[in-house]
Short mmCIF file of C-alpha atoms in Angstrom, two decimals:
data_model
loop_
_atom_site.label_atom_id
_atom_site.label_comp_id
_atom_site.label_asym_id
_atom_site.label_seq_id
_atom_site.Cartn_x
_atom_site.Cartn_y
_atom_site.Cartn_z
CA MET U 1 109.70 134.12 88.62
CA LYS U 2 111.05 132.03 91.43
CA ASN U 3 113.83 129.44 91.36
CA MET U 4 112.20 126.29 92.70
CA ARG U 5 114.08 123.54 94.55
CA LEU U 6 113.09 119.97 95.28
CA THR U 7 111.52 119.60 98.69
CA ASP U 8 109.24 116.90 99.99
CA GLU U 9 106.21 117.88 102.05
CA VAL U 10 102.97 116.02 101.86
CA GLU U 11 101.22 118.90 100.09
CA ILE U 12 103.81 119.27 97.37
CA ARG U 13 103.61 115.60 96.72
CA GLN U 14 100.23 116.36 95.21
CA ALA U 15 102.16 118.58 92.80
CA PHE U 16 100.82 118.33 89.29
CA GLU U 17 98.04 115.97 88.34
CA SER U 18 100.59 114.21 86.21
CA ILE U 19 104.02 114.77 84.75
CA THR U 20 104.52 112.61 81.71
CA LEU U 21 107.76 111.74 80.05
CA PRO U 22 107.14 110.08 76.70
CA GLU U 23 108.80 106.69 76.03
CA ILE U 24 112.50 107.48 75.85
CA ASP U 25 115.97 106.01 76.02
CA VAL U 26 116.27 104.82 79.61
CA SER U 27 119.93 105.84 79.73
CA ASP U 28 118.78 109.48 79.67
CA SER U 29 116.23 109.35 82.48
CA VAL U 30 115.57 107.88 85.86
CA ILE U 31 111.99 107.15 84.97
CA ASN U 32 109.60 106.99 82.06
CA SER U 33 106.74 108.67 83.85
CA ILE U 34 106.39 110.73 86.99
CA LYS U 35 102.93 111.22 88.43
CA SER U 36 101.92 113.44 91.26
CA THR U 37 98.88 115.38 92.33
CA LYS U 38 97.25 118.59 93.62
CA PRO U 39 97.22 120.37 97.01
CA HIS U 40 96.27 123.82 98.23
CA SER U 41 99.45 125.71 97.45
CA ALA U 42 100.37 125.94 93.77
CA LYS U 43 103.77 127.40 94.71
CA LYS U 44 104.61 124.52 97.06
CA LYS U 45 103.40 121.79 94.73
CA ARG U 46 105.57 123.03 91.87
CA ALA U 47 108.76 122.52 93.85
CA PHE U 48 108.39 118.78 94.11
CA ALA U 49 107.33 118.36 90.47
CA VAL U 50 110.13 120.58 89.17
CA GLY U 51 112.74 118.78 91.25
CA LEU U 52 111.70 115.45 89.81
CA ILE U 53 111.79 116.81 86.28
CA ALA U 54 115.30 118.13 86.89
CA ALA U 55 116.36 114.76 88.30
CA ALA U 56 115.00 112.91 85.26
CA LEU U 57 116.57 115.17 82.67
CA LEU U 58 119.92 115.84 84.33
CA LEU U 59 120.82 112.44 85.75
CA SER U 60 122.84 111.48 82.66
CA THR U 61 124.85 114.69 82.60
CA THR U 62 125.77 115.11 86.30
CA ALA U 63 127.33 113.10 89.06
CA LEU U 64 123.97 112.88 90.79
CA ALA U 65 124.28 110.08 93.31
CA ALA U 66 121.04 108.39 94.32
CA VAL U 67 121.10 106.64 97.68
CA ASN U 68 118.26 104.59 99.11
CA MET U 69 116.94 106.05 102.37
CA TRP U 70 114.04 103.65 102.82
CA ILE U 71 112.71 100.62 100.96
CA LEU U 72 109.10 99.64 101.67
CA LYS U 73 107.54 96.30 100.78
CA ASP U 74 104.01 94.97 100.60
CA GLY U 75 104.46 91.28 101.15
CA ASP U 76 107.40 90.19 99.03
CA ASN U 77 107.09 93.09 96.59
CA VAL U 78 109.13 96.31 96.76
CA VAL U 79 106.53 99.09 96.36
CA LEU U 80 108.48 102.25 97.33
CA LYS U 81 112.11 103.35 97.37
CA ILE U 82 112.60 106.75 98.98
CA ARG U 83 115.95 108.00 97.69
CA GLU U 84 118.12 111.02 98.35
CA PHE U 85 120.45 112.65 95.88
CA ASP U 86 123.42 114.95 96.04
CA ASP U 87 122.25 118.49 96.70
CA GLU U 88 125.30 120.04 94.99
CA ASN U 89 124.35 118.46 91.69
CA GLN U 90 120.76 119.58 91.65
CA LYS U 91 120.04 122.22 89.03
CA PRO U 92 116.50 123.44 89.55
CA PHE U 93 115.10 125.74 86.89
CA GLU U 94 112.67 128.60 86.92
CA ILE U 95 108.94 128.09 86.44
CA ASP U 96 106.89 130.67 84.63
CA GLY U 97 104.78 132.58 87.15
CA GLU U 98 101.90 132.61 84.69
CA PHE U 99 101.07 129.04 85.78
CA ASP U 100 99.19 130.28 88.84
CA ASN U 101 97.02 132.48 86.65
CA LEU U 102 96.28 129.60 84.32
CA ILE U 103 94.89 127.37 87.06
CA LYS U 104 93.23 130.12 89.15
CA ASP U 105 89.99 130.20 87.13
CA LEU U 106 90.11 126.62 85.90
CA GLU U 107 86.72 124.94 86.34
CA PRO U 108 86.64 121.98 88.80
CA GLY U 109 86.90 118.75 86.85
CA LYS U 110 88.83 120.37 83.99
CA ALA U 111 92.51 120.03 83.20
CA ILE U 112 95.27 121.94 81.48
CA ILE U 113 98.28 120.63 79.59
CA TYR U 114 101.22 122.90 80.27
CA TYR U 115 104.53 123.44 78.48
CA ASP U 116 107.42 125.22 80.18
CA ALA U 117 109.94 126.52 77.63
CA ALA U 118 112.49 127.18 80.41
CA GLN U 119 112.87 123.51 81.30
CA PRO U 120 116.33 121.98 80.82
CA LYS U 121 116.70 120.56 77.33
CA PRO U 122 117.38 116.82 77.10
CA LYS U 123 120.93 115.84 76.24
CA ASN U 124 119.71 113.15 73.86
CA PRO U 125 118.11 114.73 70.73
CA ASN U 126 115.76 111.73 70.54
CA THR U 127 114.34 112.54 73.99
CA SER U 128 111.25 114.72 73.93
CA GLU U 129 110.61 117.66 76.23
CA ILE U 130 108.11 117.35 79.07
CA LEU U 131 104.46 118.29 79.15
CA THR U 132 102.76 118.73 82.52
CA SER U 133 99.05 118.16 83.09
CA TYR U 134 97.13 119.57 86.05
CA SER U 135 93.53 118.81 86.98
CA GLN U 136 91.35 121.13 89.11
CA PRO U 137 89.91 119.05 91.96
CA VAL U 138 86.19 118.46 92.47
CA LYS U 139 84.98 118.95 96.07
CA TYR U 140 82.71 116.58 98.00
CA THR U 141 81.01 116.72 101.38
CA ASP U 142 79.64 113.14 101.38
CA LEU U 143 82.06 110.23 101.72
CA ASP U 144 79.86 107.68 99.90
CA THR U 145 79.55 110.01 96.92
CA LEU U 146 83.27 110.61 96.86
CA ILE U 147 84.01 106.90 96.88
CA LYS U 148 81.49 106.24 94.12
CA GLU U 149 82.73 109.08 91.92
CA ALA U 150 86.42 108.19 92.28
CA GLY U 151 86.09 105.41 89.69
CA ILE U 152 88.96 103.40 91.17
CA TYR U 153 89.58 101.01 94.01
CA PHE U 154 91.16 102.42 97.18
CA ALA U 155 91.07 101.62 100.88
CA ILE U 156 89.68 103.79 103.64
CA PRO U 157 90.05 103.18 107.38
CA SER U 158 87.42 100.88 108.84
CA LYS U 159 88.52 102.08 112.24
CA VAL U 160 89.04 105.76 113.08
CA PRO U 161 89.69 107.38 116.48
CA GLU U 162 86.54 108.00 118.53
CA GLY U 163 84.68 111.15 117.61
CA TYR U 164 86.22 111.59 114.15
CA VAL U 165 83.95 111.70 111.10
CA PHE U 166 84.43 112.56 107.43
CA SER U 167 84.24 116.34 106.94
CA GLU U 168 85.16 117.10 103.31
CA GLY U 169 87.27 115.89 100.44
CA ASP U 170 88.17 116.33 96.80
CA ILE U 171 89.19 114.33 93.76
CA SER U 172 91.59 115.26 90.96
CA PHE U 173 90.70 113.21 87.87
CA ASP U 174 93.03 111.88 85.18
CA PRO U 175 93.23 114.07 82.06
CA LEU U 176 91.83 112.42 78.94
CA PRO U 177 94.49 110.89 76.63
CA TYR U 178 96.28 113.26 74.28
CA ASP U 179 98.88 113.12 71.54
CA HIS U 180 102.08 114.27 73.24
CA ASP U 181 104.00 115.30 70.13
CA GLU U 182 101.04 117.15 68.60
CA ILE U 183 100.29 119.17 71.74
CA LEU U 184 104.00 119.81 72.38
CA GLY U 185 104.44 121.22 68.90
CA LYS U 186 101.47 123.58 69.24
CA LEU U 187 102.51 124.84 72.68
CA LYS U 188 106.13 125.32 71.63
CA GLU U 189 104.94 127.38 68.68
CA GLU U 190 102.73 129.44 70.98
CA THR U 191 105.62 130.24 73.36
CA ALA U 192 107.82 131.16 70.38
CA ASN U 193 105.17 133.57 69.05
CA SER U 194 104.26 135.10 72.44
CA GLY U 195 107.75 135.33 73.89
CA LYS U 196 106.48 133.77 77.13
CA ASN U 197 108.03 130.85 78.96
CA GLY U 198 104.80 128.95 79.34
CA ALA U 199 101.76 127.93 77.32
CA ALA U 200 98.80 125.70 78.04
CA VAL U 201 95.69 124.20 76.51
CA GLU U 202 92.52 123.36 78.44
CA TRP U 203 91.66 119.67 78.43
CA GLY U 204 88.94 117.31 79.63
CA THR U 205 89.25 114.69 82.37
CA SER U 206 88.29 111.03 82.64
CA SER U 207 86.11 109.46 85.31
CA ASN U 208 89.12 107.92 87.12
CA ALA U 209 90.79 109.62 90.04
CA ARG U 210 94.50 110.41 90.10
CA SER U 211 94.43 111.74 93.64
CA ILE U 212 91.93 111.85 96.47
CA ARG U 213 91.98 113.94 99.64
CA MET U 214 89.78 113.17 102.65
CA VAL U 215 89.58 115.28 105.83
CA TYR U 216 88.25 113.81 109.07
CA LYS U 217 87.44 116.01 112.09
CA ASN U 218 86.02 115.76 115.59
CA ASP U 219 83.88 118.25 117.54
CA ARG U 220 87.04 119.99 118.85
CA ASN U 221 88.06 120.71 115.25
CA GLU U 222 91.01 118.33 115.55
CA LYS U 223 91.67 116.54 112.31
CA PHE U 224 93.64 114.11 110.21
CA VAL U 225 93.98 114.11 106.42
CA LEU U 226 94.11 110.98 104.28
CA ASN U 227 95.63 111.47 100.83
CA VAL U 228 95.44 108.76 98.14
CA PHE U 229 97.65 108.91 95.08
CA ILE U 230 97.95 106.73 91.98
CA LEU U 231 101.69 106.76 91.17
CA GLU U 232 103.81 104.93 88.61
CA GLY U 233 107.11 103.33 89.58
CA GLU U 234 108.77 102.63 92.88
CA ASP U 235 111.22 105.55 93.14
CA MET U 236 110.63 108.80 95.03
CA TYR U 237 113.49 111.31 95.20
CA THR U 238 113.95 113.80 98.04
CA ASP U 239 116.52 115.92 99.78
CA ASP U 240 114.33 116.41 102.85
CA PRO U 241 116.26 115.47 106.05
CA TRP U 242 112.92 114.84 107.78
CA TYR U 243 112.94 111.30 106.43
CA PHE U 244 116.25 110.45 108.08
CA LYS U 245 114.30 110.33 111.33
CA SER U 246 111.53 108.05 110.03
CA GLU U 247 110.75 104.63 111.41
CA LYS U 248 109.72 101.59 109.35
CA ILE U 249 107.04 99.43 110.91
CA THR U 250 105.57 96.25 109.42
CA ILE U 251 101.92 95.40 109.97
CA LYS U 252 100.23 92.39 108.34
CA GLY U 253 103.19 92.02 105.98
CA ARG U 254 103.03 95.65 104.77
CA ASP U 255 105.79 98.19 105.54
CA ILE U 256 104.63 101.53 106.88
CA LEU U 257 106.89 104.55 107.20
CA PHE U 258 106.15 106.70 110.26
CA THR U 259 107.68 110.18 110.63
CA GLY U 260 107.16 112.30 113.76
CA VAL U 261 106.84 116.00 114.42
CA ASP U 262 109.82 118.12 113.34
CA LYS U 263 111.18 121.52 114.40
CA LYS U 264 109.36 123.23 111.55
CA GLY U 265 106.04 122.24 113.02
CA ARG U 266 105.18 119.52 110.52
CA GLY U 267 102.93 116.93 112.11
CA LYS U 268 103.05 113.17 112.14
CA GLU U 269 102.88 111.27 108.87
CA ILE U 270 102.58 107.68 107.77
CA ILE U 271 103.15 106.37 104.24
CA MET U 272 102.20 103.01 102.83
CA ARG U 273 101.58 101.53 99.36
CA GLU U 274 99.91 98.69 97.58
CA LEU U 275 99.92 97.57 93.94
CA GLN U 276 96.99 99.01 92.04
CA PRO U 277 94.75 96.20 90.74
CA GLY U 278 95.44 95.94 87.00
CA GLY U 279 98.03 98.65 87.35
CA GLN U 280 100.70 97.34 85.01
CA ARG U 281 101.76 98.46 81.54
CA THR U 282 104.63 97.49 79.28
CA VAL U 283 106.68 100.12 77.48
CA LYS U 284 109.41 99.69 74.88
CA THR U 285 112.70 101.44 75.59
CA PHE U 286 115.90 101.68 73.58
CA GLU U 287 119.49 101.65 74.80
CA ASP U 288 122.52 101.33 72.56
CA GLY U 289 120.17 100.37 69.72
CA VAL U 290 118.67 97.47 71.67
CA GLU U 291 114.92 97.35 72.25
CA THR U 292 113.81 96.32 75.70
CA GLU U 293 110.31 95.81 77.08
CA THR U 294 109.88 97.18 80.60
CA VAL U 295 106.95 96.56 82.91
CA ILE U 296 105.91 99.63 84.88
CA ASN U 297 103.69 99.14 87.94
CA SER U 298 101.16 101.60 89.28
CA TYR U 299 100.70 101.89 93.02
CA ILE U 300 98.10 103.22 95.41
CA GLU U 301 99.95 105.38 97.90
CA TYR U 302 98.32 106.33 101.18
CA ILE U 303 99.54 109.24 103.27
CA ILE U 304 97.92 110.15 106.57
CA THR U 305 98.97 113.39 108.28
CA THR U 306 97.93 114.90 111.56
CA ASN U 307 98.96 117.24 114.37
CA ASP U 308 96.39 115.81 116.75
CA LEU U 309 96.54 112.01 116.75
CA THR U 310 99.09 109.79 118.47
CA LYS U 311 101.44 107.40 116.68
CA GLU U 312 99.40 104.47 117.97
CA GLU U 313 96.16 105.93 116.63
CA LEU U 314 97.72 106.44 113.20
CA LEU U 315 99.04 102.89 113.07
CA SER U 316 95.72 101.50 114.20
CA MET U 317 94.01 103.27 111.31
CA ALA U 318 96.61 102.05 108.86
CA GLU U 319 96.12 98.48 110.06
CA SER U 320 92.37 98.75 109.47
CA MET U 321 93.11 99.58 105.80
CA ILE U 322 95.18 96.42 105.18
CA PRO U 323 93.27 93.30 104.09
#
């Protein structure tokens, strides 16, 4: 097993198809739900997901100090807060290596619900442990089919650099609803009986996308990748110094975060968000015995990455995606 730390690369942002914290006392967690999605490296994607879990569970028991690095708006609405936190107070935990084996032979379009017995236990006895769901992506070679099958609204560039066309893509679909406490109880019992740190159950998926990946290429095999994520809440936590060098640019009233090439060879990246149509839900939370209703927004997050395009070409594409 490997001790995973929070990092923040585009691919690990696709982490797990979703990480769900049940409705809990807000004083014991940064967030009620963390959602992420799937890339090509299971080992990389776990790091981001695990770091967020650790942040959620440990915030009330450490001196973890969250500081806003960037705040992005769409019109008058804050849609993303990229925040850093004190590296010394991070306490990542080990992830069972069996996870890779569980997803290796998973059929495209299927999901698993995974329980990690090694996760930090919540300080509050009324706070439930976390279940993680992961969906195996379905691949597409036709853009119109991908858009139709996604089942959700999302924007694509109406203007791409000359010579670039859609090459391939994939969709990770939302797992079907499940009873958190029931599944948690069964998987905890399974880990207790087997002596393993992890247990999972295979699950079905809905017809709605949680993440979408689209690759565009030209005849010189140069490319850019557009990732689309449906994410709940405005906060994203990172300890990646790459974002200290980012630049915020506003186009048509929407903030876009541009980050250039770094010494590690990571290419250029832009991030922008918009509110998902109908993407609001109200949850009840309890603090000091007082019930509070909290509105949680869902956002469509767009991330475009490339080693081949210029900053100007990236921003031109982003502008073509804004109404």
